[in-house]
Amino acid sequence: MVYAFILSQETLFSVIIMCQVLSVSRSCYYAYRKKDLRLENPEIRQIELQVVNAFTLHKRRYGVRRLMPELLDQGLKIGHCKLRRILQENKLKAIQPRSFVPRTTDSRHPYPISPNLLRKTPFPVKVNQVWVGDITYIPLQAGGWCYLAVWMDLFSRKVTG
């Protein structure tokens, strides 16, 4: 690679001249050299290993916000920008779960719509003539869903089941 060649010849020739001759920007060369020196530092490698281990420990579900307190508990003080950079350099990206919204009604189907039988009948005059029901999904705090189905007497407006 061109940058490795410039690095090897840095003591013999001027970096400015070599970058001009090889058509390479100096800023890119210095960024390469800085990255190369950073990777040789065992302290930085240890930090990267801790970050990668914490990331894989949580099955690629934790991003920067959730990894920060986790690494702090392990005794590693690291800023969120540095943590984000380490994750990006190691090509680690947290899996984003799809949000689930339960759908009880499918309005886009080829089947005929059932008629409303209650619309044509008179209002009930005594208990247990007409019952109506409904179902709803309740999100649980621990994750997942709970289903609630209710039967109600239309005359007394009391829940019967």
Tab-separated table of N, CA and C in Angstrom:
chain	number	residue	atom	x	y	z
A	1	MET	N	0.843	-1.180	0.000
A	1	MET	CA	0.000	0.000	0.000
A	1	MET	C	0.889	1.246	0.000
A	2	VAL	N	0.381	2.321	-0.551
A	2	VAL	CA	1.144	3.554	-0.701
A	2	VAL	C	1.514	4.123	0.662
A	3	TYR	N	0.582	4.093	1.607
A	3	TYR	CA	0.834	4.683	2.925
A	3	TYR	C	1.936	3.928	3.663
A	4	ALA	N	1.969	2.621	3.530
A	4	ALA	CA	3.017	1.829	4.174
A	4	ALA	C	4.388	2.159	3.574
A	5	PHE	N	4.409	2.389	2.266
A	5	PHE	CA	5.663	2.769	1.613
A	5	PHE	C	6.152	4.118	2.130
A	6	ILE	N	5.258	5.086	2.222
A	6	ILE	CA	5.636	6.411	2.733
A	6	ILE	C	6.135	6.297	4.168
A	7	LEU	N	5.482	5.472	4.955
A	7	LEU	CA	5.885	5.282	6.350
A	7	LEU	C	7.290	4.681	6.436
A	8	SER	N	7.590	3.752	5.541
A	8	SER	CA	8.924	3.130	5.572
A	8	SER	C	10.021	4.084	5.086
A	9	GLN	N	9.686	5.023	4.203
A	9	GLN	CA	10.667	5.956	3.637
A	9	GLN	C	10.650	7.319	4.320
A	10	GLU	N	9.913	7.436	5.399
A	10	GLU	CA	9.719	8.728	6.067
A	10	GLU	C	11.031	9.323	6.592
A	11	THR	N	11.953	8.491	6.992
A	11	THR	CA	13.225	9.002	7.523
A	11	THR	C	14.167	9.478	6.417
A	12	LEU	N	13.982	8.966	5.206
A	12	LEU	CA	14.882	9.317	4.101
A	12	LEU	C	14.402	10.513	3.281
A	13	PHE	N	13.075	10.610	3.083
A	13	PHE	CA	12.522	11.657	2.224
A	13	PHE	C	11.462	12.453	2.970
A	14	SER	N	11.164	13.589	2.443
A	14	SER	CA	10.136	14.445	3.031
A	14	SER	C	8.751	13.849	2.753
A	15	VAL	N	7.912	13.873	3.764
A	15	VAL	CA	6.554	13.337	3.620
A	15	VAL	C	5.769	14.165	2.606
A	16	ILE	N	5.972	15.462	2.609
A	16	ILE	CA	5.244	16.353	1.689
A	16	ILE	C	5.571	15.996	0.242
A	17	ILE	N	6.855	15.811	-0.050
A	17	ILE	CA	7.271	15.499	-1.420
A	17	ILE	C	6.762	14.119	-1.838
A	18	MET	N	6.885	13.131	-0.943
A	18	MET	CA	6.410	11.778	-1.288
A	18	MET	C	4.906	11.773	-1.548
A	19	CYS	N	4.148	12.512	-0.759
A	19	CYS	CA	2.692	12.565	-0.967
A	19	CYS	C	2.355	13.221	-2.297
A	20	GLN	N	3.116	14.275	-2.668
A	20	GLN	CA	2.875	14.934	-3.953
A	20	GLN	C	3.231	14.010	-5.120
A	21	VAL	N	4.354	13.315	-5.028
A	21	VAL	CA	4.804	12.426	-6.107
A	21	VAL	C	3.845	11.253	-6.274
A	22	LEU	N	3.363	10.702	-5.158
A	22	LEU	CA	2.482	9.530	-5.213
A	22	LEU	C	1.001	9.901	-5.313
A	23	SER	N	0.708	11.187	-5.423
A	23	SER	CA	-0.677	11.698	-5.551
A	23	SER	C	-1.567	11.230	-4.397
A	24	VAL	N	-1.064	11.452	-3.202
A	24	VAL	CA	-1.789	11.080	-1.988
A	24	VAL	C	-1.887	12.321	-1.115
A	25	SER	N	-3.029	12.533	-0.506
A	25	SER	CA	-3.150	13.695	0.375
A	25	SER	C	-2.425	13.427	1.689
A	26	ARG	N	-1.813	14.485	2.210
A	26	ARG	CA	-1.071	14.335	3.465
A	26	ARG	C	-1.991	13.984	4.622
A	27	SER	N	-3.181	14.553	4.624
A	27	SER	CA	-4.101	14.295	5.739
A	27	SER	C	-4.486	12.817	5.801
A	28	CYS	N	-4.669	12.188	4.637
A	28	CYS	CA	-4.988	10.753	4.625
A	28	CYS	C	-3.810	9.936	5.124
A	29	TYR	N	-2.589	10.349	4.736
A	29	TYR	CA	-1.412	9.622	5.215
A	29	TYR	C	-1.282	9.735	6.732
A	30	TYR	N	-1.465	10.940	7.263
A	30	TYR	CA	-1.333	11.121	8.714
A	30	TYR	C	-2.455	10.404	9.468
A	31	ALA	N	-3.627	10.339	8.876
A	31	ALA	CA	-4.721	9.575	9.497
A	31	ALA	C	-4.372	8.090	9.523
A	32	TYR	N	-3.761	7.599	8.439
A	32	TYR	CA	-3.325	6.196	8.389
A	32	TYR	C	-2.265	5.934	9.450
A	33	ARG	N	-1.307	6.837	9.552
A	33	ARG	CA	-0.220	6.657	10.519
A	33	ARG	C	-0.748	6.688	11.952
A	34	LYS	N	-1.687	7.588	12.207
A	34	LYS	CA	-2.273	7.682	13.551
A	34	LYS	C	-3.039	6.402	13.891
A	35	LYS	N	-3.800	5.892	12.922
A	35	LYS	CA	-4.555	4.660	13.145
A	35	LYS	C	-3.607	3.485	13.354
A	36	ASP	N	-2.546	3.440	12.569
A	36	ASP	CA	-1.572	2.363	12.684
A	36	ASP	C	-0.904	2.386	14.057
A	37	LEU	N	-0.538	3.566	14.538
A	37	LEU	CA	0.082	3.686	15.858
A	37	LEU	C	-0.906	3.342	16.963
A	38	ARG	N	-2.172	3.703	16.747
A	38	ARG	CA	-3.200	3.429	17.757
A	38	ARG	C	-3.424	1.925	17.913
A	39	LEU	N	-3.370	1.199	16.809
A	39	LEU	CA	-3.581	-0.246	16.872
A	39	LEU	C	-2.428	-0.971	17.554
A	40	GLU	N	-1.232	-0.373	17.527
A	40	GLU	CA	-0.091	-0.987	18.191
A	40	GLU	C	-0.153	-0.814	19.706
A	41	ASN	N	-0.923	0.141	20.186
A	41	ASN	CA	-1.021	0.418	21.617
A	41	ASN	C	-1.816	-0.700	22.298
A	42	PRO	N	-1.199	-1.443	23.232
A	42	PRO	CA	-1.917	-2.558	23.874
A	42	PRO	C	-3.084	-2.102	24.750
A	43	GLU	N	-2.985	-0.894	25.278
A	43	GLU	CA	-4.069	-0.367	26.117
A	43	GLU	C	-5.340	-0.166	25.288
A	44	ILE	N	-5.172	0.368	24.100
A	44	ILE	CA	-6.324	0.594	23.217
A	44	ILE	C	-6.885	-0.735	22.728
A	45	ARG	N	-6.001	-1.693	22.432
A	45	ARG	CA	-6.480	-3.021	22.017
A	45	ARG	C	-7.299	-3.670	23.125
A	46	GLN	N	-6.883	-3.469	24.396
A	46	GLN	CA	-7.612	-4.027	25.529
A	46	GLN	C	-9.003	-3.403	25.632
A	47	ILE	N	-9.098	-2.091	25.415
A	47	ILE	CA	-10.400	-1.406	25.450
A	47	ILE	C	-11.295	-1.955	24.346
A	48	GLU	N	-10.738	-2.111	23.145
A	48	GLU	CA	-11.527	-2.637	22.025
A	48	GLU	C	-12.011	-4.053	22.311
A	49	LEU	N	-11.164	-4.868	22.927
A	49	LEU	CA	-11.576	-6.231	23.274
A	49	LEU	C	-12.714	-6.228	24.286
A	50	GLN	N	-12.648	-5.334	25.271
A	50	GLN	CA	-13.726	-5.241	26.257
A	50	GLN	C	-15.035	-4.825	25.596
A	51	VAL	N	-14.953	-3.871	24.674
A	51	VAL	CA	-16.153	-3.397	23.979
A	51	VAL	C	-16.745	-4.521	23.135
A	52	VAL	N	-15.903	-5.223	22.387
A	52	VAL	CA	-16.386	-6.316	21.529
A	52	VAL	C	-16.976	-7.439	22.377
A	53	ASN	N	-16.340	-7.761	23.502
A	53	ASN	CA	-16.865	-8.811	24.386
A	53	ASN	C	-18.217	-8.427	24.973
A	54	ALA	N	-18.361	-7.165	25.403
A	54	ALA	CA	-19.650	-6.717	25.948
A	54	ALA	C	-20.724	-6.742	24.866
A	55	PHE	N	-20.351	-6.374	23.648
A	55	PHE	CA	-21.303	-6.360	22.536
A	55	PHE	C	-21.789	-7.775	22.220
A	56	THR	N	-20.858	-8.728	22.157
A	56	THR	CA	-21.250	-10.103	21.838
A	56	THR	C	-21.931	-10.790	23.016
A	57	LEU	N	-21.604	-10.370	24.244
A	57	LEU	CA	-22.247	-10.940	25.428
A	57	LEU	C	-23.754	-10.701	25.399
A	58	HIS	N	-24.146	-9.546	24.902
A	58	HIS	CA	-25.564	-9.190	24.840
A	58	HIS	C	-26.178	-9.513	23.482
A	59	LYS	N	-25.557	-10.430	22.769
A	59	LYS	CA	-26.090	-10.993	21.518
A	59	LYS	C	-26.401	-9.932	20.463
A	60	ARG	N	-25.528	-8.928	20.369
A	60	ARG	CA	-25.632	-7.862	19.365
A	60	ARG	C	-26.898	-7.031	19.520
A	61	ARG	N	-27.486	-7.015	20.702
A	61	ARG	CA	-28.709	-6.248	20.929
A	61	ARG	C	-28.426	-4.874	21.538
A	62	TYR	N	-27.241	-4.687	22.136
A	62	TYR	CA	-26.919	-3.435	22.809
A	62	TYR	C	-26.171	-2.503	21.868
A	63	GLY	N	-26.635	-1.265	21.789
A	63	GLY	CA	-25.952	-0.230	21.040
A	63	GLY	C	-25.139	0.633	21.991
A	64	VAL	N	-24.787	1.833	21.539
A	64	VAL	CA	-23.934	2.719	22.326
A	64	VAL	C	-24.604	3.102	23.644
A	65	ARG	N	-25.878	3.479	23.606
A	65	ARG	CA	-26.560	3.938	24.827
A	65	ARG	C	-26.625	2.864	25.899
A	66	ARG	N	-26.839	1.620	25.517
A	66	ARG	CA	-26.962	0.553	26.509
A	66	ARG	C	-25.605	-0.027	26.893
A	67	LEU	N	-24.606	0.104	26.015
A	67	LEU	CA	-23.273	-0.392	26.348
A	67	LEU	C	-22.534	0.535	27.315
A	68	MET	N	-22.830	1.840	27.269
A	68	MET	CA	-22.131	2.799	28.135
A	68	MET	C	-22.219	2.419	29.609
A	69	PRO	N	-23.419	2.252	30.193
A	69	PRO	CA	-23.466	1.876	31.618
A	69	PRO	C	-22.910	0.477	31.880
A	70	GLU	N	-23.031	-0.396	30.898
A	70	GLU	CA	-22.510	-1.760	31.049
A	70	GLU	C	-20.989	-1.735	31.191
A	71	LEU	N	-20.324	-0.957	30.350
A	71	LEU	CA	-18.870	-0.855	30.419
A	71	LEU	C	-18.425	-0.094	31.659
A	72	LEU	N	-19.223	0.868	32.090
A	72	LEU	CA	-18.912	1.609	33.317
A	72	LEU	C	-18.963	0.685	34.529
A	73	ASP	N	-19.908	-0.255	34.532
A	73	ASP	CA	-19.987	-1.243	35.612
A	73	ASP	C	-18.761	-2.158	35.619
A	74	GLN	N	-18.173	-2.376	34.446
A	74	GLN	CA	-16.970	-3.205	34.353
A	74	GLN	C	-15.706	-2.420	34.704
A	75	GLY	N	-15.875	-1.117	34.973
A	75	GLY	CA	-14.731	-0.287	35.351
A	75	GLY	C	-14.053	0.396	34.185
A	76	LEU	N	-14.680	0.416	33.026
A	76	LEU	CA	-14.098	1.038	31.841
A	76	LEU	C	-14.767	2.385	31.611
A	77	LYS	N	-13.997	3.460	31.775
A	77	LYS	CA	-14.530	4.799	31.520
A	77	LYS	C	-14.216	5.147	30.069
A	78	ILE	N	-15.267	5.292	29.289
A	78	ILE	CA	-15.119	5.560	27.857
A	78	ILE	C	-16.248	6.485	27.434
A	79	GLY	N	-15.941	7.421	26.556
A	79	GLY	CA	-16.952	8.338	26.065
A	79	GLY	C	-17.794	7.707	24.973
A	80	HIS	N	-18.980	8.283	24.751
A	80	HIS	CA	-19.870	7.682	23.759
A	80	HIS	C	-19.338	7.837	22.339
A	81	CYS	N	-18.599	8.914	22.059
A	81	CYS	CA	-18.030	9.079	20.711
A	81	CYS	C	-16.959	8.022	20.439
A	82	LYS	N	-16.120	7.778	21.436
A	82	LYS	CA	-15.078	6.764	21.274
A	82	LYS	C	-15.692	5.376	21.156
A	83	LEU	N	-16.713	5.116	21.959
A	83	LEU	CA	-17.395	3.826	21.889
A	83	LEU	C	-18.036	3.629	20.521
A	84	ARG	N	-18.676	4.668	20.009
A	84	ARG	CA	-19.296	4.590	18.685
A	84	ARG	C	-18.239	4.330	17.609
A	85	ARG	N	-17.083	5.003	17.722
A	85	ARG	CA	-16.015	4.821	16.745
A	85	ARG	C	-15.470	3.391	16.789
A	86	ILE	N	-15.293	2.848	17.991
A	86	ILE	CA	-14.793	1.472	18.121
A	86	ILE	C	-15.779	0.487	17.498
A	87	LEU	N	-17.070	0.701	17.748
A	87	LEU	CA	-18.078	-0.191	17.163
A	87	LEU	C	-18.076	-0.096	15.638
A	88	GLN	N	-17.950	1.125	15.110
A	88	GLN	CA	-17.950	1.301	13.659
A	88	GLN	C	-16.704	0.702	13.015
A	89	GLU	N	-15.543	0.873	13.659
A	89	GLU	CA	-14.307	0.335	13.092
A	89	GLU	C	-14.306	-1.189	13.080
A	90	ASN	N	-14.972	-1.796	14.041
A	90	ASN	CA	-15.061	-3.255	14.092
A	90	ASN	C	-16.296	-3.782	13.367
A	91	LYS	N	-17.000	-2.881	12.680
A	91	LYS	CA	-18.202	-3.227	11.906
A	91	LYS	C	-19.253	-3.931	12.768
A	92	LEU	N	-19.458	-3.389	13.971
A	92	LEU	CA	-20.452	-3.929	14.893
A	92	LEU	C	-21.647	-2.993	14.919
A	93	LYS	N	-22.804	-3.531	14.615
A	93	LYS	CA	-24.023	-2.735	14.616
A	93	LYS	C	-25.099	-3.520	15.340
A	94	ALA	N	-25.771	-2.848	16.275
A	94	ALA	CA	-26.796	-3.522	17.070
A	94	ALA	C	-27.994	-3.876	16.199
A	95	ILE	N	-28.594	-5.014	16.507
A	95	ILE	CA	-29.784	-5.459	15.794
A	95	ILE	C	-30.974	-4.659	16.306
A	96	GLN	N	-31.710	-4.056	15.406
A	96	GLN	CA	-32.896	-3.293	15.772
A	96	GLN	C	-34.114	-4.198	15.654
A	97	PRO	N	-34.752	-4.518	16.774
A	97	PRO	CA	-35.937	-5.372	16.678
A	97	PRO	C	-37.095	-4.619	16.036
A	98	ARG	N	-37.869	-5.343	15.267
A	98	ARG	CA	-39.047	-4.732	14.660
A	98	ARG	C	-40.116	-4.549	15.721
A	99	SER	N	-40.767	-3.418	15.677
A	99	SER	CA	-41.830	-3.202	16.647
A	99	SER	C	-43.059	-3.988	16.208
A	100	PHE	N	-43.718	-4.611	17.168
A	100	PHE	CA	-44.889	-5.427	16.875
A	100	PHE	C	-46.127	-4.704	17.361
A	101	VAL	N	-47.033	-4.444	16.470
A	101	VAL	CA	-48.318	-3.865	16.822
A	101	VAL	C	-49.372	-4.885	16.416
A	102	PRO	N	-50.102	-5.414	17.389
A	102	PRO	CA	-51.088	-6.443	17.038
A	102	PRO	C	-52.203	-5.875	16.166
A	103	ARG	N	-52.616	-6.646	15.217
A	103	ARG	CA	-53.699	-6.242	14.321
A	103	ARG	C	-54.843	-7.236	14.497
A	104	THR	N	-55.958	-6.759	14.992
A	104	THR	CA	-57.104	-7.648	15.175
A	104	THR	C	-58.033	-7.604	13.976
A	105	THR	N	-57.912	-6.562	13.184
A	105	THR	CA	-58.797	-6.417	12.037
A	105	THR	C	-57.970	-6.356	10.767
A	106	ASP	N	-58.297	-7.223	9.825
A	106	ASP	CA	-57.659	-7.203	8.520
A	106	ASP	C	-58.684	-6.673	7.528
A	107	SER	N	-58.553	-5.398	7.180
A	107	SER	CA	-59.532	-4.769	6.289
A	107	SER	C	-59.255	-5.051	4.820
A	108	ARG	N	-58.077	-5.539	4.512
A	108	ARG	CA	-57.725	-5.789	3.111
A	108	ARG	C	-57.809	-7.283	2.816
A	109	HIS	N	-58.989	-7.779	2.632
A	109	HIS	CA	-59.169	-9.190	2.299
A	109	HIS	C	-60.242	-9.310	1.220
A	110	PRO	N	-60.234	-10.410	0.474
A	110	PRO	CA	-61.187	-10.557	-0.629
A	110	PRO	C	-62.550	-11.096	-0.192
A	111	TYR	N	-62.720	-11.391	1.080
A	111	TYR	CA	-63.954	-12.010	1.551
A	111	TYR	C	-65.060	-10.969	1.724
A	112	PRO	N	-66.320	-11.392	1.610
A	112	PRO	CA	-67.418	-10.438	1.801
A	112	PRO	C	-67.502	-10.002	3.267
A	113	ILE	N	-67.926	-8.772	3.482
A	113	ILE	CA	-68.051	-8.225	4.834
A	113	ILE	C	-69.344	-8.734	5.449
A	114	SER	N	-69.234	-9.200	6.684
A	114	SER	CA	-70.424	-9.709	7.383
A	114	SER	C	-71.370	-8.555	7.689
A	115	PRO	N	-72.659	-8.788	7.543
A	115	PRO	CA	-73.613	-7.705	7.816
A	115	PRO	C	-73.748	-7.461	9.321
A	116	ASN	N	-74.111	-6.238	9.695
A	116	ASN	CA	-74.351	-5.878	11.087
A	116	ASN	C	-75.780	-6.301	11.430
A	117	LEU	N	-75.922	-7.415	12.126
A	117	LEU	CA	-77.246	-7.955	12.441
A	117	LEU	C	-77.962	-7.149	13.525
A	118	LEU	N	-77.219	-6.415	14.340
A	118	LEU	CA	-77.840	-5.635	15.421
A	118	LEU	C	-78.493	-4.351	14.918
A	119	ARG	N	-78.077	-3.882	13.772
A	119	ARG	CA	-78.607	-2.627	13.265
A	119	ARG	C	-80.104	-2.738	12.936
A	120	LYS	N	-80.535	-3.899	12.456
A	120	LYS	CA	-81.925	-4.070	12.029
A	120	LYS	C	-82.842	-4.519	13.161
A	121	THR	N	-82.259	-4.972	14.274
A	121	THR	CA	-83.096	-5.460	15.381
A	121	THR	C	-83.341	-4.339	16.379
A	122	PRO	N	-84.496	-4.386	17.062
A	122	PRO	CA	-84.759	-3.355	18.072
A	122	PRO	C	-83.849	-3.555	19.282
A	123	PHE	N	-83.720	-2.511	20.080
A	123	PHE	CA	-82.887	-2.576	21.278
A	123	PHE	C	-83.467	-3.619	22.227
A	124	PRO	N	-82.638	-4.439	22.897
A	124	PRO	CA	-83.162	-5.488	23.782
A	124	PRO	C	-83.964	-4.899	24.947
A	125	VAL	N	-85.031	-5.624	25.331
A	125	VAL	CA	-85.909	-5.148	26.408
A	125	VAL	C	-85.699	-5.911	27.704
A	126	LYS	N	-84.921	-6.989	27.683
A	126	LYS	CA	-84.621	-7.711	28.916
A	126	LYS	C	-83.198	-8.274	28.845
A	127	VAL	N	-82.724	-8.764	29.985
A	127	VAL	CA	-81.366	-9.267	30.128
A	127	VAL	C	-81.191	-10.549	29.309
A	128	ASN	N	-79.980	-10.772	28.833
A	128	ASN	CA	-79.550	-11.963	28.096
A	128	ASN	C	-80.249	-12.148	26.747
A	129	GLN	N	-80.740	-11.092	26.155
A	129	GLN	CA	-81.268	-11.187	24.792
A	129	GLN	C	-80.139	-11.037	23.764
A	130	VAL	N	-79.266	-10.046	23.985
A	130	VAL	CA	-78.177	-9.773	23.043
A	130	VAL	C	-76.872	-9.595	23.829
A	131	TRP	N	-75.874	-10.353	23.404
A	131	TRP	CA	-74.529	-10.187	23.954
A	131	TRP	C	-73.617	-9.684	22.840
A	132	VAL	N	-72.692	-8.835	23.208
A	132	VAL	CA	-71.676	-8.358	22.263
A	132	VAL	C	-70.305	-8.645	22.871
A	133	GLY	N	-69.311	-8.763	22.025
A	133	GLY	CA	-67.969	-9.089	22.512
A	133	GLY	C	-66.900	-8.302	21.788
A	134	ASP	N	-65.734	-8.280	22.407
A	134	ASP	CA	-64.588	-7.603	21.811
A	134	ASP	C	-63.313	-8.241	22.361
A	135	ILE	N	-62.223	-8.044	21.654
A	135	ILE	CA	-60.917	-8.546	22.075
A	135	ILE	C	-59.926	-7.403	21.963
A	136	THR	N	-58.975	-7.356	22.894
A	136	THR	CA	-57.926	-6.342	22.840
A	136	THR	C	-56.611	-6.956	23.296
A	137	TYR	N	-55.521	-6.349	22.881
A	137	TYR	CA	-54.182	-6.794	23.245
A	137	TYR	C	-53.626	-5.823	24.281
A	138	ILE	N	-53.055	-6.355	25.350
A	138	ILE	CA	-52.476	-5.526	26.402
A	138	ILE	C	-50.975	-5.816	26.442
A	139	PRO	N	-50.130	-4.782	26.247
A	139	PRO	CA	-48.684	-5.030	26.301
A	139	PRO	C	-48.237	-5.279	27.740
A	140	LEU	N	-47.374	-6.273	27.926
A	140	LEU	CA	-46.850	-6.594	29.247
A	140	LEU	C	-45.538	-5.853	29.473
A	141	GLN	N	-45.247	-5.546	30.724
A	141	GLN	CA	-44.041	-4.801	31.057
A	141	GLN	C	-42.788	-5.614	30.747
A	142	ALA	N	-42.866	-6.914	30.920
A	142	ALA	CA	-41.715	-7.785	30.660
A	142	ALA	C	-41.555	-8.102	29.177
A	143	GLY	N	-42.444	-7.606	28.348
A	143	GLY	CA	-42.416	-7.914	26.921
A	143	GLY	C	-43.497	-8.920	26.592
A	144	GLY	N	-43.928	-8.931	25.381
A	144	GLY	CA	-45.000	-9.835	24.974
A	144	GLY	C	-46.360	-9.169	25.123
A	145	TRP	N	-47.391	-9.971	24.942
A	145	TRP	CA	-48.747	-9.446	24.934
A	145	TRP	C	-49.668	-10.341	25.738
A	146	CYS	N	-50.709	-9.740	26.255
A	146	CYS	CA	-51.762	-10.463	26.963
A	146	CYS	C	-53.055	-10.144	26.212
A	147	TYR	N	-53.910	-11.125	26.041
A	147	TYR	CA	-55.135	-10.941	25.281
A	147	TYR	C	-56.312	-10.869	26.241
A	148	LEU	N	-57.185	-9.917	26.028
A	148	LEU	CA	-58.362	-9.752	26.873
A	148	LEU	C	-59.600	-9.818	25.980
A	149	ALA	N	-60.456	-10.797	26.248
A	149	ALA	CA	-61.716	-10.936	25.511
A	149	ALA	C	-62.855	-10.691	26.491
A	150	VAL	N	-63.843	-9.919	26.074
A	150	VAL	CA	-64.941	-9.530	26.963
A	150	VAL	C	-66.275	-9.774	26.269
A	151	TRP	N	-67.222	-10.360	27.034
A	151	TRP	CA	-68.605	-10.498	26.584
A	151	TRP	C	-69.455	-9.588	27.460
A	152	MET	N	-70.360	-8.826	26.829
A	152	MET	CA	-71.169	-7.881	27.580
A	152	MET	C	-72.638	-8.016	27.167
A	153	ASP	N	-73.509	-7.956	28.166
A	153	ASP	CA	-74.945	-7.961	27.900
A	153	ASP	C	-75.327	-6.561	27.444
A	154	LEU	N	-75.971	-6.455	26.300
A	154	LEU	CA	-76.275	-5.150	25.725
A	154	LEU	C	-77.365	-4.409	26.492
A	155	PHE	N	-78.283	-5.134	27.133
A	155	PHE	CA	-79.369	-4.484	27.874
A	155	PHE	C	-78.856	-3.894	29.192
A	156	SER	N	-78.198	-4.709	30.013
A	156	SER	CA	-77.764	-4.256	31.337
A	156	SER	C	-76.388	-3.589	31.309
A	157	ARG	N	-75.658	-3.711	30.213
A	157	ARG	CA	-74.312	-3.163	30.048
A	157	ARG	C	-73.330	-3.748	31.061
A	158	LYS	N	-73.595	-4.969	31.534
A	158	LYS	CA	-72.716	-5.646	32.483
A	158	LYS	C	-71.859	-6.657	31.728
A	159	VAL	N	-70.621	-6.779	32.184
A	159	VAL	CA	-69.712	-7.758	31.597
A	159	VAL	C	-70.111	-9.131	32.107
A	160	THR	N	-70.353	-10.050	31.170
A	160	THR	CA	-70.811	-11.386	31.563
A	160	THR	C	-69.726	-12.444	31.404
A	161	GLY	N	-68.681	-12.146	30.729
A	161	GLY	CA	-67.627	-13.151	30.560
A	161	GLY	C	-66.438	-12.620	29.847
